[in-house]
Short mmCIF file of C-alpha atoms in Angstrom, two decimals:
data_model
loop_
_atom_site.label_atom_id
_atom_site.label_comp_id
_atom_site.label_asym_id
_atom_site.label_seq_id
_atom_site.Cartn_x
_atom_site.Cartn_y
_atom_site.Cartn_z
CA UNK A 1 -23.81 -23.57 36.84
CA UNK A 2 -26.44 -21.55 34.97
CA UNK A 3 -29.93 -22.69 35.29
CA UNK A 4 -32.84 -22.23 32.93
CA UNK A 5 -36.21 -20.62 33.04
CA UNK A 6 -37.40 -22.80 36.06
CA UNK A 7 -34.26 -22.96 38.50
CA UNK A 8 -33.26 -26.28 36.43
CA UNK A 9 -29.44 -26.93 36.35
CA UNK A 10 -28.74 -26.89 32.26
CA UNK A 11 -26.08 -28.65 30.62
CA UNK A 12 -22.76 -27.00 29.76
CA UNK A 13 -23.49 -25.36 26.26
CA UNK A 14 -21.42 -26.64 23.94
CA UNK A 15 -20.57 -24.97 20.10
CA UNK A 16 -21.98 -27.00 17.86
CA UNK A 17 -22.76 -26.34 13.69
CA UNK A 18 -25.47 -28.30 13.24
CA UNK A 19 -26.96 -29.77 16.23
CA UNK A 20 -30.30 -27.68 16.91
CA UNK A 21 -31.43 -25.87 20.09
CA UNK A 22 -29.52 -27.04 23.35
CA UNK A 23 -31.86 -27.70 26.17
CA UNK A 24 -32.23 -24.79 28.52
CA UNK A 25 -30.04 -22.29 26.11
CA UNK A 26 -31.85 -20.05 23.18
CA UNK A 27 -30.73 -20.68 19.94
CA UNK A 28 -28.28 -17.61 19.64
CA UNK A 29 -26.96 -18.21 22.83
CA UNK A 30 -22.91 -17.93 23.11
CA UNK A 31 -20.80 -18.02 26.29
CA UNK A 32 -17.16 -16.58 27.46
CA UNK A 33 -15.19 -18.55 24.78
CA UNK A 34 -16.82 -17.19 21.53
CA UNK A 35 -14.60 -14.88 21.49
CA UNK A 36 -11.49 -16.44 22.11
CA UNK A 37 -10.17 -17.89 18.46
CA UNK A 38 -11.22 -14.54 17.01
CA UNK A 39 -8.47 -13.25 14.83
CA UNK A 40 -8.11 -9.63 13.99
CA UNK A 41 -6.32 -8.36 10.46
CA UNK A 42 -5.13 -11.88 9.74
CA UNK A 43 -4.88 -11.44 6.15
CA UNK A 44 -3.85 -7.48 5.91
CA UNK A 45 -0.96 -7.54 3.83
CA UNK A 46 1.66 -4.51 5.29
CA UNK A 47 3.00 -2.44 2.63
CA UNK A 48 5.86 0.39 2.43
CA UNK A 49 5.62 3.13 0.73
CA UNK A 50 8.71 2.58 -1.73
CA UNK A 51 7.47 -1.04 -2.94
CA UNK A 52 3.92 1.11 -3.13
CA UNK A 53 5.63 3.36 -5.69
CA UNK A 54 7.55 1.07 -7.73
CA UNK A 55 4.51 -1.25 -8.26
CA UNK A 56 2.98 1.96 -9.52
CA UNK A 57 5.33 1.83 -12.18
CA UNK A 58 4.04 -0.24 -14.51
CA UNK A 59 0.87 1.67 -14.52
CA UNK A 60 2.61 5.35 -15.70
CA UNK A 61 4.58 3.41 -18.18
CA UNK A 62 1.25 2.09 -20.09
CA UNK A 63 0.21 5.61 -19.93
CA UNK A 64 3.36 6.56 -21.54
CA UNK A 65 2.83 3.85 -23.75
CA UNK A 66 -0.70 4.82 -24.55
CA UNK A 67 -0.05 8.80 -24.84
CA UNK A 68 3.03 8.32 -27.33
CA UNK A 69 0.50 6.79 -29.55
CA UNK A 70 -1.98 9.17 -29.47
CA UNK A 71 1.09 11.85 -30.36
CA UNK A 72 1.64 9.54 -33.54
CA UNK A 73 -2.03 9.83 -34.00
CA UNK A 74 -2.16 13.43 -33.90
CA UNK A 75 1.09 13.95 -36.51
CA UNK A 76 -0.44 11.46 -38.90
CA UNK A 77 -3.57 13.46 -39.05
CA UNK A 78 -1.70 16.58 -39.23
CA UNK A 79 0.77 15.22 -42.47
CA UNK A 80 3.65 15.67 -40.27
CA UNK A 81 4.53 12.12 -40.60
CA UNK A 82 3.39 10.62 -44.10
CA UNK A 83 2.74 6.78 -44.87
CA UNK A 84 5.88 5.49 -45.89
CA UNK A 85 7.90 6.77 -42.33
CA UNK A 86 4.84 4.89 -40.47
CA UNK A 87 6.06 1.58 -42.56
CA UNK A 88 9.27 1.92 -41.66
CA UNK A 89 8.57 2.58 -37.67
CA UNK A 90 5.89 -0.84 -38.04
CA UNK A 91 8.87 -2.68 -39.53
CA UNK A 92 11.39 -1.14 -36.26
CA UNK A 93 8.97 -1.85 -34.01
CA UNK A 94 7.75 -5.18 -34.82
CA UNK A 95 11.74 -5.90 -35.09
CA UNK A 96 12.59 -4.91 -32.04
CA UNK A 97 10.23 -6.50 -30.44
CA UNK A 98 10.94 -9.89 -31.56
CA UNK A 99 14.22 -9.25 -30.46
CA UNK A 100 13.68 -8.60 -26.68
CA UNK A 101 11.33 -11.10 -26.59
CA UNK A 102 14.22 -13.86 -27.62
CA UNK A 103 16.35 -12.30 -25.47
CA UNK A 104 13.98 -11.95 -22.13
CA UNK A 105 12.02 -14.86 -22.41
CA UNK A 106 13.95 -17.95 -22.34
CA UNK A 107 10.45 -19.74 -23.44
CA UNK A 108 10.49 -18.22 -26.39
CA UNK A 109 12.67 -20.22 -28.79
CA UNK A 110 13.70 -19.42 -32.63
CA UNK A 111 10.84 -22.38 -34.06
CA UNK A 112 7.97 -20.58 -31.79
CA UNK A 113 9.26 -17.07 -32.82
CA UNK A 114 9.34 -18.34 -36.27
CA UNK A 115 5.70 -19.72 -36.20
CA UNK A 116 4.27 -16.07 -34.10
CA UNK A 117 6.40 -14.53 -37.14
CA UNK A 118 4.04 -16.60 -39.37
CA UNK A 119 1.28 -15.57 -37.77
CA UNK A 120 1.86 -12.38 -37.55
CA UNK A 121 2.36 -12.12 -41.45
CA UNK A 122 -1.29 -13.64 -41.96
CA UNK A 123 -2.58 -11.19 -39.74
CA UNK A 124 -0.79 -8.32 -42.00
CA UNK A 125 -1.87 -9.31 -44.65
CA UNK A 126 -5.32 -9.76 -43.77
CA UNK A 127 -4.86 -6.11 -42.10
CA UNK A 128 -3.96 -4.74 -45.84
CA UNK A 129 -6.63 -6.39 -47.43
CA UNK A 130 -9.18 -4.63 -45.10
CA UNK A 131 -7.62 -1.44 -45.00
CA UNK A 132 -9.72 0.00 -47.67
CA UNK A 133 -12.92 -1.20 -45.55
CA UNK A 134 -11.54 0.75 -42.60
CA UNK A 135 -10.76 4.08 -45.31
CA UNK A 136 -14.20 4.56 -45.49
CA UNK A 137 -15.97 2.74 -42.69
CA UNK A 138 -17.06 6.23 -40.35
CA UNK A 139 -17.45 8.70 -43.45
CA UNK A 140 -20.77 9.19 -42.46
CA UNK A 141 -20.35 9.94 -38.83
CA UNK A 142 -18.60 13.74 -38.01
CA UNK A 143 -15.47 14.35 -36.81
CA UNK A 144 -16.39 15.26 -33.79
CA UNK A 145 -18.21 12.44 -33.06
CA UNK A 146 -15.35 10.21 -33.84
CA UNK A 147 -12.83 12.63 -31.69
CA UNK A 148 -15.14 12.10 -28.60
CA UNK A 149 -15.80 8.92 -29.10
CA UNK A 150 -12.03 8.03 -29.76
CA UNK A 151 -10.93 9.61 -26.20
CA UNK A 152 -13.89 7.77 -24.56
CA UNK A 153 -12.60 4.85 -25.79
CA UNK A 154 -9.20 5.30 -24.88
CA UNK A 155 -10.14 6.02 -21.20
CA UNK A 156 -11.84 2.87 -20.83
CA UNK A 157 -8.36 0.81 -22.24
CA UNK A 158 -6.98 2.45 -19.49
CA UNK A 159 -9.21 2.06 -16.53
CA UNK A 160 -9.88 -1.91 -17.87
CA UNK A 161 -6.39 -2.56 -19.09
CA UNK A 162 -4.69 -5.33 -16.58
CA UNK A 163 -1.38 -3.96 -15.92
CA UNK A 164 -0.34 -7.29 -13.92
CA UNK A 165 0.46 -9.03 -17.03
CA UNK A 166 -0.73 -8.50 -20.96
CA UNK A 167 -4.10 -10.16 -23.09
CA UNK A 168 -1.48 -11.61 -24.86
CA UNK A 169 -0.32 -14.55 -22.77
CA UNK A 170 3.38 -15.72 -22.95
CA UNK A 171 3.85 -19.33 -23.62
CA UNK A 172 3.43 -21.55 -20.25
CA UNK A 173 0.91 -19.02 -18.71
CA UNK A 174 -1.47 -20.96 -16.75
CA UNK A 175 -4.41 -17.95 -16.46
CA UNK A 176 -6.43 -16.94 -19.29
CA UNK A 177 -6.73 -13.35 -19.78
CA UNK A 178 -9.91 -11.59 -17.89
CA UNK A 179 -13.07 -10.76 -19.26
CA UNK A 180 -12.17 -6.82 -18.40
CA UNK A 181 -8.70 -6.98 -20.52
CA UNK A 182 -10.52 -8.31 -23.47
CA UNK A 183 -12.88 -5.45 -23.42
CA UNK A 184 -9.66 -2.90 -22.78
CA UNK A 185 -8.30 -4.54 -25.77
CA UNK A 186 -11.36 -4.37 -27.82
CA UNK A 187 -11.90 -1.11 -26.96
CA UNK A 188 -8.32 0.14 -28.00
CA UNK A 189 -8.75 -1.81 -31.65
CA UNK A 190 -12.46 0.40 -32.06
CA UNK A 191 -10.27 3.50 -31.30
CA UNK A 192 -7.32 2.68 -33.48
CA UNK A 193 -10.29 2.01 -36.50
CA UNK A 194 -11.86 5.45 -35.56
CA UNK A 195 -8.74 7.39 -36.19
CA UNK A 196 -7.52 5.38 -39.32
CA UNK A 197 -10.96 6.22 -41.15
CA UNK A 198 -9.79 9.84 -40.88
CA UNK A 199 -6.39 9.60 -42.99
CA UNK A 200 -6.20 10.50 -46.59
CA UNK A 201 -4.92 7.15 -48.02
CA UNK A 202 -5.58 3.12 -47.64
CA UNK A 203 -1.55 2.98 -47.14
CA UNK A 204 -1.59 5.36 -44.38
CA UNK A 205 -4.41 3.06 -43.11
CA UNK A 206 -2.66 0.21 -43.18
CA UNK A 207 0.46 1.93 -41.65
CA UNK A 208 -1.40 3.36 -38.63
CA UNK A 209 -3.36 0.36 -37.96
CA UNK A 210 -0.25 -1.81 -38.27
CA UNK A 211 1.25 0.90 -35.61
CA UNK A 212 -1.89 1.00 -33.58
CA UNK A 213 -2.11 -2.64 -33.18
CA UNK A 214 1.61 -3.70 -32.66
CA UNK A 215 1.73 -1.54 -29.60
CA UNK A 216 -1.75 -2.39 -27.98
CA UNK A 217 -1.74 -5.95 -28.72
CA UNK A 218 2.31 -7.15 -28.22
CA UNK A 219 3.52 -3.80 -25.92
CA UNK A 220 1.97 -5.43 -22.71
CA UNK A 221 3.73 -9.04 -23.56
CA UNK A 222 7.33 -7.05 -24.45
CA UNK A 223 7.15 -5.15 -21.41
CA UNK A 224 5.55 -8.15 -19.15
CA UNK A 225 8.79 -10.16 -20.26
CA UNK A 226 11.41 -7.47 -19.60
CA UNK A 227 10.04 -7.23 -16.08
CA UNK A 228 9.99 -10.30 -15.31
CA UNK A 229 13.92 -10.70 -17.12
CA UNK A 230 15.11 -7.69 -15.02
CA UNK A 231 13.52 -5.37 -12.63
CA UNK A 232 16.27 -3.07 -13.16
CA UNK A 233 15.98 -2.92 -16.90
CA UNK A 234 12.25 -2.40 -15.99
CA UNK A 235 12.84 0.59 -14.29
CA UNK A 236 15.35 1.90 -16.38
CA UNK A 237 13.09 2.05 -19.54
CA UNK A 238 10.15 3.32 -18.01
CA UNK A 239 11.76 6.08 -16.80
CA UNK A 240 12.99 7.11 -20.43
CA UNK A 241 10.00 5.93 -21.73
CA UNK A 242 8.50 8.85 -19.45
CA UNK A 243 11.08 11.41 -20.39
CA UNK A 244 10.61 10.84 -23.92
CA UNK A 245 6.96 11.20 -23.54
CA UNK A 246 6.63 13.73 -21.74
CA UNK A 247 9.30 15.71 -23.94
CA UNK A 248 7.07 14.70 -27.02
CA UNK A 249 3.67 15.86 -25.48
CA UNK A 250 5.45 18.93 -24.42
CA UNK A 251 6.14 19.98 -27.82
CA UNK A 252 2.84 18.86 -29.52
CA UNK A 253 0.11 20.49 -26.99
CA UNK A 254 0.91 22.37 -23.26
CA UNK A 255 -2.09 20.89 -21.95
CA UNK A 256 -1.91 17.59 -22.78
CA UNK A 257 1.83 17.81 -21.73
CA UNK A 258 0.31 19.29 -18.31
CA UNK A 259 -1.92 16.58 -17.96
CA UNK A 260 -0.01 13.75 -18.66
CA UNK A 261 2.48 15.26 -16.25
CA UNK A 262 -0.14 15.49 -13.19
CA UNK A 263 -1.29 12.02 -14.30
CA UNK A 264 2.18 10.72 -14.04
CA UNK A 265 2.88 12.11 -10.21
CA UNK A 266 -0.76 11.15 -9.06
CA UNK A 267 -0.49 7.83 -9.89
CA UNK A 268 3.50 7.25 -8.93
CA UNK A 269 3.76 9.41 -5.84
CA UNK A 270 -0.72 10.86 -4.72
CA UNK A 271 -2.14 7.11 -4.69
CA UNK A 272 1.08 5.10 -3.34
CA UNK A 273 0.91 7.58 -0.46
CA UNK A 274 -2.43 7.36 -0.13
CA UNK A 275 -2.63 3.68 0.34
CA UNK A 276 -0.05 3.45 2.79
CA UNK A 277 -2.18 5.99 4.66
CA UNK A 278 -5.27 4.47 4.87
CA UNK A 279 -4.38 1.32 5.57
CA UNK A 280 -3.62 2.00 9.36
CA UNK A 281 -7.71 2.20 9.35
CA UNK A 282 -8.09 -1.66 7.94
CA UNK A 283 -9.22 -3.45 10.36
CA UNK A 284 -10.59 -7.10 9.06
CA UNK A 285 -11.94 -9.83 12.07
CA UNK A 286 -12.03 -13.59 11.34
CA UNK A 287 -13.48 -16.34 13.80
CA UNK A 288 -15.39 -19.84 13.96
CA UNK A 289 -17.95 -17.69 12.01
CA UNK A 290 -16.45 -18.06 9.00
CA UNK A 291 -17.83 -19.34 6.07
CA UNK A 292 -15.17 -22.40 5.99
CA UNK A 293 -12.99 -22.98 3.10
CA UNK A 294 -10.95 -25.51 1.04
CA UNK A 295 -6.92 -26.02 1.95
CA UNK A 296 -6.61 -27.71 -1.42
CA UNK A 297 -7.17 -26.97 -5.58
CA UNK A 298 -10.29 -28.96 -5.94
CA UNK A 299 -9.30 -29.31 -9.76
CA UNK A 300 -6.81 -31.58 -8.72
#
């Protein structure tokens, strides 16, 4: 029996939260059994490197995604591809993306396709209206200025874009979208305005806006929905999304074909294997110290 400063017998010390100093025992005192319910790495969740990889998917498919437009981009301020072929790629595009969506998303029915359709055509036309604003919105500012601050811009879409899901939410979701994705999206919109102010016409304007914003706004929802539909069909078209882009870059610029390319394998094959490595070093303890938590949704 342990005794206290004068030879006293004390009471057996007992854990308590909030019952003050025991008599005999100082107030940090803890005996043999503190350390039994300790639990080590209870929540470490054990990944392989494979499912590592294909998660990492997603991620080199955006930057596909993201570096085929900036090849449009670069034609359209070339005059390799005029106005009237960028129409007729916004009308493909916005097409065939209606299309997958009816047939991956079993949500999406012909009366709420019909009213985004609607929607969609107010937002067009609003887009044309504006379109001369957006002609000559940067003509003071120099093209250099607008170059950086277009590839800034794009960097931080892709650092803040949320590659779990799309800003765009498909009908049912329960989560709003995150503070960060609204400022990738935001930031992609400022970059698509930067570029358009640079072409020679208010129709090409329109066209590359119309472009610009089809792919960062509904992209993310068409590709969310096809993943979710199949993760084969996933797969499948991000891997000739990836061939096509990189055969594309290759044949516009060598070094942005070189660094897409190292892009690609560092973030499908470097960081995969990299987090598989370091996670034999995690080592996370849990005990009666623990800041206590709820077992239920207190919304409910």
């Amino acid at each position: 029996m342990e005794t206290d400063n004068q030879g006293q017998p004390c009471q057996k010390w007992k854990k308590k939260a909030y019952g003050g100093i025991q008599p005999g025992y100082p107030d940090n005192h803890t005996d043999s059994t503190f350390l039994q319910e300790m639990i080590t790495n209870a929540n470490v969740v054990k990944r392989d490197l494979s499912k590592a990889i294909l998660d990492s998917i997603s991620i080199s498919q955006y930057v596909s995604i993201v570096s085929l437009v900036v090849s449009i981009w670069t034609h359209t301020l070339n005059s390799k591809i005029d106005e009237h072929s960028l129409l007729k790629l916004d009308i493909c595009l916005l097409a065939l993306g209606f299309s997958v969506l009816l047939v991956t998303a079993p949500s999406f029915s012909l009366q709420l396709l019909t009213k985004y359709f609607l929607n969609i055509s107010f937002f067009i036309s609003g887009l044309y209206v504006l379109a001369p604003v957006y002609h000559t919105l940067t003509r003071s500012i120099s093209s250099d200025s607008i170059w950086a601050l277009t590839v800034s811009l794009l960097v931080i879409h892709l650092f803040l874009h949320d590659y779990s899901g799309s800003t765009i939410r498909p009908p049912g979701a329960l989560n709003n979208p995150k503070l960060a994705s609204n400022i990738s999206l935001n930031a992609s919109i400022v970059a698509s305005v930067l570029i358009a102010s640079r072409l020679p016409s208010r129709l090409h304007v329109f066209a590359i806006m119309l472009f610009s914003l089809q792919v960062f706004l509904f992209a993310p929802l068409v590709m969310f929905c096809v993943k979710k539909y199949s993760f084969t069909v996933h797969l499948g078209f991000s891997f000739v999304l990836v061939g096509v882009t990189l055969a594309i870059t290759y044949q516009l610029h060598r070094l942005f074909f070189g660094t897409l390319l190292v892009l690609i394998v560092f973030i499908s094959v470097i960081c995969p294997y990299w987090l598989i490595r370091i996670q034999e070093y995690k080592f996370e303890i849990n005990g009666p110290w623990d800041e206590a938590k709820l077992c239920f949704d207190i919304t409910e």
